[in-house]
Amino acid sequence: MATLELSLPEEVEQPVRRRRRLGFLFWFAICWIVIVFVLAIFAPILPLQNPVDMDMLERRAWFSSEHWLGTDGLGRDELARLVYGARVSLTVGLCAPMIGLVAGGALGLLAGYFRGRFETLVVGSMDVLLAFPPLIFALAVVAYLGQSIPNLTFILGFLGIPAFMRVSRAATLTLARREFVIAAEALGASHARILLRELLPNVLLPLFAFFLLGVAVTIVVEGSLSFLGLGVPPPMASWGSMIGEGRESLDVTPRLAFLPAVAMFVTVLAFNLVGDTLRAITDPRQGAL
Amino acid sequence: MTQAVAHVPSGEPLLKVDDLVVEYGFGNRTVHAVSGVSLEVARGETLGLVGESGCGKSTLGRAVLQLRRAQSGSVLFDGHDLTAMQGEALRKMRQRVQLIFQDPIASLNPRRRIGDIVAEPLIIAGVKDPAQRKQVVYEVLSAVGLDPDLVVGRLPHEFSGGQCQRICIARALVLNPEFIVCDEPVSALDVSIRAQILNLLEEMKARFGLTLLFIAHDLAVVKAVSDRVAVMYLGRLCEVAPSEQLFARPAHPYTALLLQAIPVPDPDVRPAESVATGEPPSPIAPPSGCRFRTRCPRADQRCSAEMPELREVAPGQFAACHHPLA
Amino acid sequence: MSEALLSIQDVAVELPTPRGTLRAVDHVDLSLEAGRTLGIVGESGCGKTMLSRAILQLLPKKAKLSGRVMFAGQDLVRLAPERLRRLRGRDLAVVFQDPMTSLNPVLTIGTQLIETIQEHLELDALAAKRRSIELLTAVGIPAPEQRLAQYPHQCSGGMRQRIAIAIALSCEPKLLIADEPTTALDVTIQAQILDLLAREQRRRHMAMIIITHDLGVVAGRTDEVAVMYAGRVVERAPTPALFKRMHMPYTEALLAAIPKLETAPHTPLPAISGRPPDPTRPVPGCSFAPRCRYAAGRCHQAKPELVAGETAGHVYACFHPIQMAEGVGA
């Protein structure tokens, strides 16, 4: 007769280090984002020219030791404008999705957990918000409150709330039915504790991946709005407004539109790449092999 | 080695479920998950609850813990009516009643470390001192056969199903509860692991003086751990009896059908050609009268007209049937 | 002995994983004659499902397969994809564990059944429909004509498994592989489905492989049983011989660990300590040795090969076989 084996501790293997091959592209993306951030943050103390100083004698100048990337149609230093434009693009690009992340994420979490009438109300109001034409909303706010970076951030952030709400609600809905949530409830945990300790850490990751995507989209949207003249007020530079200004001299100096476009393209691509990779590697596997 | 102890329900039961009804909406229809179930569990006893999927056994288990609210009826735990409790009082009471789930991996938060998961009940219960928490967590993890030093810092996905179930048992035990509802605790596990976990539950029961409600669909598993067994079919109890008696002389035709259907690991026992017994009807529209009558070989007019009540057919053996087996 | 319908020769399956190469099936030999039933028993991760996938040539793309799978005189491993596709569903059919996922949720049962029939047998729509109704009646589905118009989600689990069996039987296969056909079902339904499979198998004189983790399922319903552990067949014998006298300690322990109805409540179960080995890190000796109570020095160093037992057709891989009926649970 075999005996009980309870006295034997269950052997637990040491974890196998999984090698995480992130690839060249991921590191390239990280490098690019770091460079853009450093340039944007330290722009005022870097030996750059003033981005709004005009030099009518040096209009559309070619690359030189004085103007590394040449000058634009009003003789302003292109490099300085690119770096200062990054400040605007990044400020708006990071702050606006943050509004969506916090407000939309919280609403979605609550709606997915509590369900019922609250959920119906939240989902309904988000549908209304989605149905409202975003461009008209942007126009109305700009016309009423004026053109400024905070206003632009607010508009873009507000418009992002429904999308974040949906991501967060969908994740919560599937998680709230999982047994570990019921287990917490059976332990006598309060709603707040279940929301913050059990659900939030699990919802945060899909939200964060979506946030990085949101950063990329917002940079593009900010560019489009600035291109349309609804973005930052001139003479301030942003990548979108630079492309817009460069458009007038596309035939003579295509680089004026092309350089900010490339900057925007690479930055957006970098954010998307990092977002995708992070989502892939931080997902804990559902079952041990 | 533990000896078989014949637990005879005596004195005031620890848990007393009285005429419990649980219904919930499904689209615009109503699922009659539990329809008037009454049962008692004595202190120190293990009551097995068996039935096929959809019979409402899990719903009953959750309704006992007030994870699903009952439409009517009462759940008396140690003299307190849980169905009447709200908020803080209920949260306090939940620390005395715990739950173990079928899927051990899904019942652990994938993003929290084992140490935190097992300590969580203590934090909720208001144990402020981290050193004290750590000591209790270490004790309980060793008790379930895991090496605390190797385990606490890891995430659930690094463990096998059997190990996760050990962790779940540790979490359920950490507050020193009196009563544990085990909802199919071994169904998701392999045969060799299943025996380990069943033995562990038995040992923990003896060591911590627990009372168990053991829910499962496997009669043999239930018999291995239970003092008494309740058989459930479509939201109602068919039969309640001491384990040995129930398996030796089933009184309800449904119990007999269940026993007959178990595959026996012995080639000499030729499986009896199963009678065409069909499938359970939907709990959305349960049959009138006796709910088992649509599959019952003994059913007649009376069974469709009149709902059988549980009555004592032999000492300690109760069956809800108009035509119980001799 | 007649010519085997299916003969698996030295089949090995390797899967690359982030933790290293996983040897799911480790050089397995099996054979099966027409009209006979083979049970493959093992716990999750023992490679029994991968073996069935290897027979069907339905392995994941990354998997590496070696060895030969001879079916009715042809090697399936080297068969052209087009011929293989024609063979599957027609001569080789399969029933999976979860009928909810193996049936297409957006097509009616009739469409799925009739399509299979028309694809493999040259029948017109009317004849195919008539045949579908016959099949559904044969697998015990009441009101088959109405069922044809329904979708899988409108049926219960047991009904869906019956439908999956009807689809598998639709082209009179020579071999039916049932991969855990009743694991997702309730015990009363399980008995019905197993009876149905046994009845149809006898009637159609087809060969059948039942893959399961439950020794009870194979005991009364198979001619031969192969027990798998860590990717290898560790014991194989005609069913009565196996249950009469097990030689491999794993088989014995597996049987002993099942709770029995005869034992009194609160009897501790003879559990197998530990857990199956990590298939990405093979052990040098017998893979069951770390959990085996008979294991001695040699077991940890050398891998035991399959050797013949006393009864004809009984083979086992163990250095310290259980000789007499000393164990066997009770």
CSV table of C-alpha atoms in Angstrom, one decimal, chain C residues 32-324:
chain,number,residue,atom,x,y,z
C,32,LEU,CA,-4.1,-1.7,-34.8
C,33,GLU,CA,-6.0,-4.1,-36.9
C,34,ALA,CA,-9.3,-3.5,-38.6
C,35,GLY,CA,-12.4,-3.8,-36.4
C,36,ARG,CA,-10.4,-3.5,-33.1
C,37,THR,CA,-10.3,-0.9,-30.4
C,38,LEU,CA,-7.1,0.6,-28.9
C,39,GLY,CA,-7.2,2.7,-25.8
C,40,ILE,CA,-4.4,5.2,-25.3
C,41,VAL,CA,-4.3,6.3,-21.6
C,42,GLY,CA,-2.2,9.0,-20.0
C,43,GLU,CA,-2.4,12.2,-18.1
C,44,SER,CA,-2.3,15.7,-19.6
C,45,GLY,CA,0.9,16.5,-21.3
C,46,CYS,CA,1.9,12.8,-21.8
C,47,GLY,CA,1.8,13.2,-25.6
C,48,LYS,CA,-1.4,11.2,-26.3
C,49,THR,CA,-3.1,14.0,-28.2
C,50,MET,CA,0.1,14.9,-30.1
C,51,LEU,CA,0.3,11.2,-31.1
C,52,SER,CA,-3.2,11.3,-32.5
C,53,ARG,CA,-2.4,14.5,-34.3
C,54,ALA,CA,0.6,12.8,-35.8
C,55,ILE,CA,-1.5,10.0,-37.1
C,56,LEU,CA,-3.9,12.5,-38.7
C,57,GLN,CA,-0.9,14.6,-39.9
C,58,LEU,CA,-2.5,17.6,-38.2
C,59,LEU,CA,0.5,18.7,-36.2
C,60,PRO,CA,1.3,22.3,-35.5
C,61,LYS,CA,3.4,23.8,-38.3
C,62,LYS,CA,6.5,24.1,-36.2
C,63,ALA,CA,6.4,20.5,-35.0
C,64,LYS,CA,9.0,18.1,-36.3
C,65,LEU,CA,7.8,14.6,-37.0
C,66,SER,CA,9.9,11.5,-37.7
C,67,GLY,CA,9.1,7.9,-38.2
C,68,ARG,CA,6.4,6.2,-40.3
C,69,VAL,CA,2.6,6.2,-40.0
C,70,MET,CA,1.4,3.3,-42.2
C,71,PHE,CA,-2.3,3.4,-42.8
C,72,ALA,CA,-3.9,0.9,-45.2
C,73,GLY,CA,-0.6,0.3,-46.9
C,74,GLN,CA,0.5,4.0,-47.4
C,75,ASP,CA,2.8,6.1,-45.3
C,76,LEU,CA,0.8,9.1,-44.3
C,77,VAL,CA,4.0,11.1,-43.4
C,78,ARG,CA,5.1,11.0,-47.0
C,79,LEU,CA,1.7,11.3,-48.7
C,80,ALA,CA,0.9,14.2,-50.9
C,81,PRO,CA,-1.2,16.8,-49.2
C,82,GLU,CA,-4.0,16.5,-51.7
C,83,ARG,CA,-4.3,12.7,-51.2
C,84,LEU,CA,-4.0,13.1,-47.5
C,85,ARG,CA,-6.9,15.5,-47.5
C,86,ARG,CA,-9.0,13.0,-49.4
C,87,LEU,CA,-8.1,10.3,-46.9
C,88,ARG,CA,-8.9,12.4,-43.9
C,89,GLY,CA,-12.7,12.5,-43.3
C,90,ARG,CA,-13.2,9.6,-45.6
C,91,ASP,CA,-11.1,6.7,-44.3
C,92,LEU,CA,-9.7,8.5,-41.3
C,93,ALA,CA,-12.2,10.3,-39.0
C,94,VAL,CA,-11.8,12.0,-35.7
C,95,VAL,CA,-14.0,13.1,-32.8
C,96,PHE,CA,-12.6,15.8,-30.6
C,97,GLN,CA,-13.0,16.5,-26.9
C,98,ASP,CA,-15.0,19.7,-27.2
C,99,PRO,CA,-17.8,19.4,-29.7
C,100,MET,CA,-18.6,23.1,-29.3
C,101,THR,CA,-15.3,24.1,-30.9
C,102,SER,CA,-15.1,21.3,-33.4
C,103,LEU,CA,-18.4,22.3,-35.0
C,104,ASN,CA,-18.6,25.5,-36.9
C,105,PRO,CA,-20.9,27.8,-34.9
C,106,VAL,CA,-22.2,29.8,-37.9
C,107,LEU,CA,-23.3,26.9,-40.1
C,108,THR,CA,-26.3,24.7,-39.5
C,109,ILE,CA,-25.8,21.1,-38.5
C,110,GLY,CA,-27.4,20.1,-41.8
C,111,THR,CA,-24.9,22.2,-43.9
C,112,GLN,CA,-21.9,20.7,-42.0
C,113,LEU,CA,-23.1,17.2,-42.3
C,114,ILE,CA,-24.3,17.3,-45.9
C,115,GLU,CA,-21.1,19.1,-47.0
C,116,THR,CA,-18.9,16.5,-45.6
C,117,ILE,CA,-20.9,13.7,-47.2
C,118,GLN,CA,-20.9,15.5,-50.6
C,119,GLU,CA,-17.2,16.2,-50.5
C,120,HIS,CA,-16.2,12.7,-50.0
C,121,LEU,CA,-19.0,10.6,-51.5
C,122,GLU,CA,-20.4,11.4,-54.8
C,123,LEU,CA,-24.0,11.9,-53.9
C,124,ASP,CA,-26.5,14.5,-55.0
C,125,ALA,CA,-28.0,16.9,-52.5
C,126,LEU,CA,-31.2,14.9,-51.9
C,127,ALA,CA,-29.3,11.6,-51.3
C,128,ALA,CA,-26.9,13.4,-49.1
C,129,LYS,CA,-29.7,14.8,-47.0
C,130,ARG,CA,-31.4,11.4,-46.8
C,131,ARG,CA,-28.1,10.0,-45.6
C,132,SER,CA,-27.7,12.8,-43.0
C,133,ILE,CA,-31.1,11.9,-41.5
C,134,GLU,CA,-30.1,8.2,-41.4
C,135,LEU,CA,-26.9,9.1,-39.6
C,136,LEU,CA,-28.5,11.3,-37.1
C,137,THR,CA,-31.1,8.6,-36.3
C,138,ALA,CA,-28.2,6.1,-35.9
C,139,VAL,CA,-26.5,8.3,-33.3
C,140,GLY,CA,-29.7,8.6,-31.4
C,141,ILE,CA,-30.8,12.1,-32.1
C,142,PRO,CA,-34.6,12.4,-31.9
C,143,ALA,CA,-36.4,14.4,-34.7
C,144,PRO,CA,-33.3,14.5,-37.0
C,145,GLU,CA,-35.1,16.5,-39.7
C,146,GLN,CA,-35.6,19.4,-37.4
C,147,ARG,CA,-32.0,19.2,-36.1
C,148,LEU,CA,-30.6,19.6,-39.6
C,149,ALA,CA,-31.9,23.2,-39.6
C,150,GLN,CA,-30.4,24.1,-36.2
C,151,TYR,CA,-27.1,25.6,-35.2
C,152,PRO,CA,-24.7,23.9,-32.8
C,153,HIS,CA,-25.4,26.3,-30.0
C,154,GLN,CA,-29.0,25.3,-29.9
C,155,CYS,CA,-28.0,21.7,-28.9
C,156,SER,CA,-26.7,20.4,-25.6
C,157,GLY,CA,-23.2,19.2,-25.2
C,158,GLY,CA,-24.2,15.5,-25.5
C,159,MET,CA,-26.2,16.3,-28.7
C,160,ARG,CA,-23.3,18.1,-30.2
C,161,GLN,CA,-21.0,15.2,-29.5
C,162,ARG,CA,-23.5,12.9,-31.1
C,163,ILE,CA,-23.6,15.2,-34.1
C,164,ALA,CA,-19.8,15.3,-34.3
C,165,ILE,CA,-19.8,11.5,-34.2
C,166,ALA,CA,-22.4,11.4,-37.0
C,167,ILE,CA,-20.1,13.7,-39.1
C,168,ALA,CA,-17.2,11.4,-38.4
C,169,LEU,CA,-19.1,8.3,-39.3
C,170,SER,CA,-20.7,9.9,-42.4
C,171,CYS,CA,-18.2,8.4,-44.9
C,172,GLU,CA,-17.8,5.0,-43.3
C,173,PRO,CA,-14.3,5.5,-42.1
C,174,LYS,CA,-11.9,2.6,-41.6
C,175,LEU,CA,-10.4,4.2,-38.5
C,176,LEU,CA,-12.1,6.5,-36.0
C,177,ILE,CA,-9.9,8.4,-33.5
C,178,ALA,CA,-11.9,9.6,-30.5
C,179,ASP,CA,-9.7,12.2,-28.6
C,180,GLU,CA,-11.1,12.4,-25.1
C,181,PRO,CA,-14.7,12.1,-26.5
C,182,THR,CA,-16.4,12.3,-23.2
C,183,THR,CA,-14.2,14.4,-21.0
C,184,ALA,CA,-16.4,17.5,-21.4
C,185,LEU,CA,-19.6,15.6,-20.8
C,186,ASP,CA,-21.5,14.5,-17.7
C,187,VAL,CA,-21.2,11.0,-16.4
C,188,THR,CA,-24.7,9.8,-17.6
C,189,ILE,CA,-24.1,11.3,-21.0
C,190,GLN,CA,-20.6,9.8,-21.1
C,191,ALA,CA,-22.0,6.3,-20.7
C,192,GLN,CA,-24.4,6.9,-23.6
C,193,ILE,CA,-21.7,8.3,-25.9
C,194,LEU,CA,-19.3,5.5,-25.1
C,195,ASP,CA,-22.0,2.9,-25.8
C,196,LEU,CA,-22.9,4.7,-29.0
C,197,LEU,CA,-19.2,4.6,-30.2
C,198,ALA,CA,-18.9,0.9,-29.3
C,199,ARG,CA,-22.1,0.0,-31.1
C,200,GLU,CA,-21.2,1.9,-34.2
C,201,GLN,CA,-17.8,0.4,-34.2
C,202,ARG,CA,-19.1,-3.1,-34.1
C,203,ARG,CA,-21.7,-2.5,-36.7
C,204,ARG,CA,-19.3,-0.8,-39.1
C,205,HIS,CA,-16.4,-3.1,-38.4
C,206,MET,CA,-14.1,-0.1,-38.1
C,207,ALA,CA,-10.9,0.3,-36.1
C,208,MET,CA,-11.1,2.8,-33.2
C,209,ILE,CA,-8.6,4.6,-31.0
C,210,ILE,CA,-10.0,6.0,-27.8
C,211,ILE,CA,-7.7,8.5,-26.1
C,212,THR,CA,-8.5,9.2,-22.5
C,213,HIS,CA,-7.1,10.0,-19.1
C,214,ASP,CA,-9.6,7.6,-17.4
C,215,LEU,CA,-8.6,4.0,-17.1
C,216,GLY,CA,-12.3,3.3,-16.3
C,217,VAL,CA,-13.3,4.4,-19.8
C,218,VAL,CA,-11.0,1.9,-21.5
C,219,ALA,CA,-11.5,-1.0,-19.2
C,220,GLY,CA,-14.7,-2.4,-20.6
C,221,ARG,CA,-14.6,-1.0,-24.1
C,222,THR,CA,-11.2,-1.7,-25.7
C,223,ASP,CA,-9.3,-4.7,-27.0
C,224,GLU,CA,-5.9,-3.3,-26.2
C,225,VAL,CA,-4.6,-0.5,-24.0
C,226,ALA,CA,-1.4,1.5,-24.3
C,227,VAL,CA,-0.4,3.6,-21.3
C,228,MET,CA,1.7,6.7,-22.1
C,229,TYR,CA,3.9,8.6,-19.8
C,230,ALA,CA,6.2,11.6,-20.7
C,231,GLY,CA,5.8,10.9,-24.5
C,232,ARG,CA,6.6,7.2,-24.4
C,233,VAL,CA,4.4,4.1,-24.3
C,234,VAL,CA,5.4,2.5,-21.0
C,235,GLU,CA,3.0,-0.4,-21.1
C,236,ARG,CA,0.9,-2.0,-23.7
C,237,ALA,CA,-1.3,-5.1,-23.4
C,238,PRO,CA,-4.6,-6.7,-24.3
C,239,THR,CA,-7.1,-5.1,-22.0
C,240,PRO,CA,-8.0,-8.1,-19.9
C,241,ALA,CA,-4.3,-9.0,-19.4
C,242,LEU,CA,-3.4,-5.5,-18.4
C,243,PHE,CA,-6.0,-5.2,-15.7
C,244,LYS,CA,-5.3,-8.7,-14.5
C,245,ARG,CA,-1.6,-8.1,-14.1
C,246,MET,CA,0.1,-4.7,-14.5
C,247,HIS,CA,3.8,-4.7,-14.8
C,248,MET,CA,4.6,-1.1,-15.0
C,249,PRO,CA,4.4,0.7,-11.6
C,250,TYR,CA,3.0,3.8,-13.2
C,251,THR,CA,0.0,2.0,-14.5
C,252,GLU,CA,-0.6,0.4,-11.1
C,253,ALA,CA,-0.2,3.8,-9.4
C,254,LEU,CA,-2.5,5.4,-11.8
C,255,LEU,CA,-5.2,2.9,-11.2
C,256,ALA,CA,-4.7,3.0,-7.5
C,257,ALA,CA,-5.0,6.8,-7.4
C,258,ILE,CA,-8.6,6.7,-8.8
C,259,PRO,CA,-11.2,6.9,-6.0
C,260,LYS,CA,-13.2,3.7,-5.9
C,261,LEU,CA,-16.8,3.3,-4.9
C,262,GLU,CA,-16.0,0.2,-2.9
C,263,THR,CA,-13.7,1.9,-0.5
C,264,ALA,CA,-15.0,3.5,2.7
C,265,PRO,CA,-15.1,7.3,3.0
C,266,HIS,CA,-12.1,9.0,4.4
C,267,THR,CA,-9.7,6.3,3.3
C,268,PRO,CA,-6.5,8.1,2.2
C,269,LEU,CA,-5.9,7.6,-1.5
C,270,PRO,CA,-2.5,6.1,-2.6
C,271,ALA,CA,-1.4,9.2,-4.4
C,272,ILE,CA,1.5,9.4,-6.8
C,273,SER,CA,3.9,12.0,-5.3
C,274,GLY,CA,5.3,14.8,-7.4
C,275,ARG,CA,4.2,15.6,-10.9
C,276,PRO,CA,5.1,14.6,-14.4
C,277,PRO,CA,8.5,15.7,-15.6
C,278,ASP,CA,9.1,18.8,-17.7
C,279,PRO,CA,9.1,17.5,-21.3
C,280,THR,CA,11.6,20.2,-22.3
C,281,ARG,CA,14.1,18.8,-19.9
C,282,PRO,CA,14.3,15.0,-20.4
C,283,VAL,CA,15.7,12.9,-17.5
C,284,PRO,CA,18.5,10.4,-18.3
C,285,GLY,CA,16.8,7.4,-16.9
C,286,CYS,CA,13.2,6.2,-16.7
C,287,SER,CA,11.0,9.3,-16.8
C,288,PHE,CA,8.8,7.8,-14.0
C,289,ALA,CA,11.7,7.0,-11.7
C,290,PRO,CA,11.5,10.3,-9.7
C,291,ARG,CA,7.9,9.4,-8.6
C,292,CYS,CA,8.3,5.6,-8.5
C,293,ARG,CA,8.4,3.7,-5.3
C,294,TYR,CA,10.3,0.8,-6.8
C,295,ALA,CA,13.0,2.9,-8.4
C,296,ALA,CA,16.6,1.9,-7.8
C,297,GLY,CA,19.9,3.2,-9.0
C,298,ARG,CA,19.7,1.8,-12.5
C,299,CYS,CA,16.3,3.4,-13.1
C,300,HIS,CA,17.9,6.9,-12.8
C,301,GLN,CA,20.6,6.1,-15.3
C,302,ALA,CA,19.3,4.1,-18.2
C,303,LYS,CA,16.0,4.2,-20.1
C,304,PRO,CA,14.2,0.9,-19.9
C,305,GLU,CA,13.1,-0.5,-23.3
C,306,LEU,CA,9.8,-2.2,-23.9
C,307,VAL,CA,10.2,-5.9,-23.1
C,308,ALA,CA,7.7,-8.7,-23.5
C,309,GLY,CA,5.7,-9.9,-20.5
C,310,GLU,CA,4.2,-13.3,-19.7
C,311,THR,CA,1.0,-12.9,-21.7
C,312,ALA,CA,1.2,-12.6,-25.4
C,313,GLY,CA,1.2,-9.1,-26.6
C,314,HIS,CA,2.0,-7.6,-23.2
C,315,VAL,CA,5.0,-5.3,-23.3
C,316,TYR,CA,6.3,-2.9,-20.6
C,317,ALA,CA,9.2,-0.6,-20.0
C,318,CYS,CA,10.5,-1.2,-16.5
C,319,PHE,CA,13.5,-2.6,-14.8
C,320,HIS,CA,11.6,-3.6,-11.7
C,321,PRO,CA,8.2,-4.8,-13.0
C,322,ILE,CA,5.5,-5.8,-10.6
C,323,GLN,CA,5.4,-9.5,-11.0
C,324,MET,CA,2.3,-10.7,-9.2
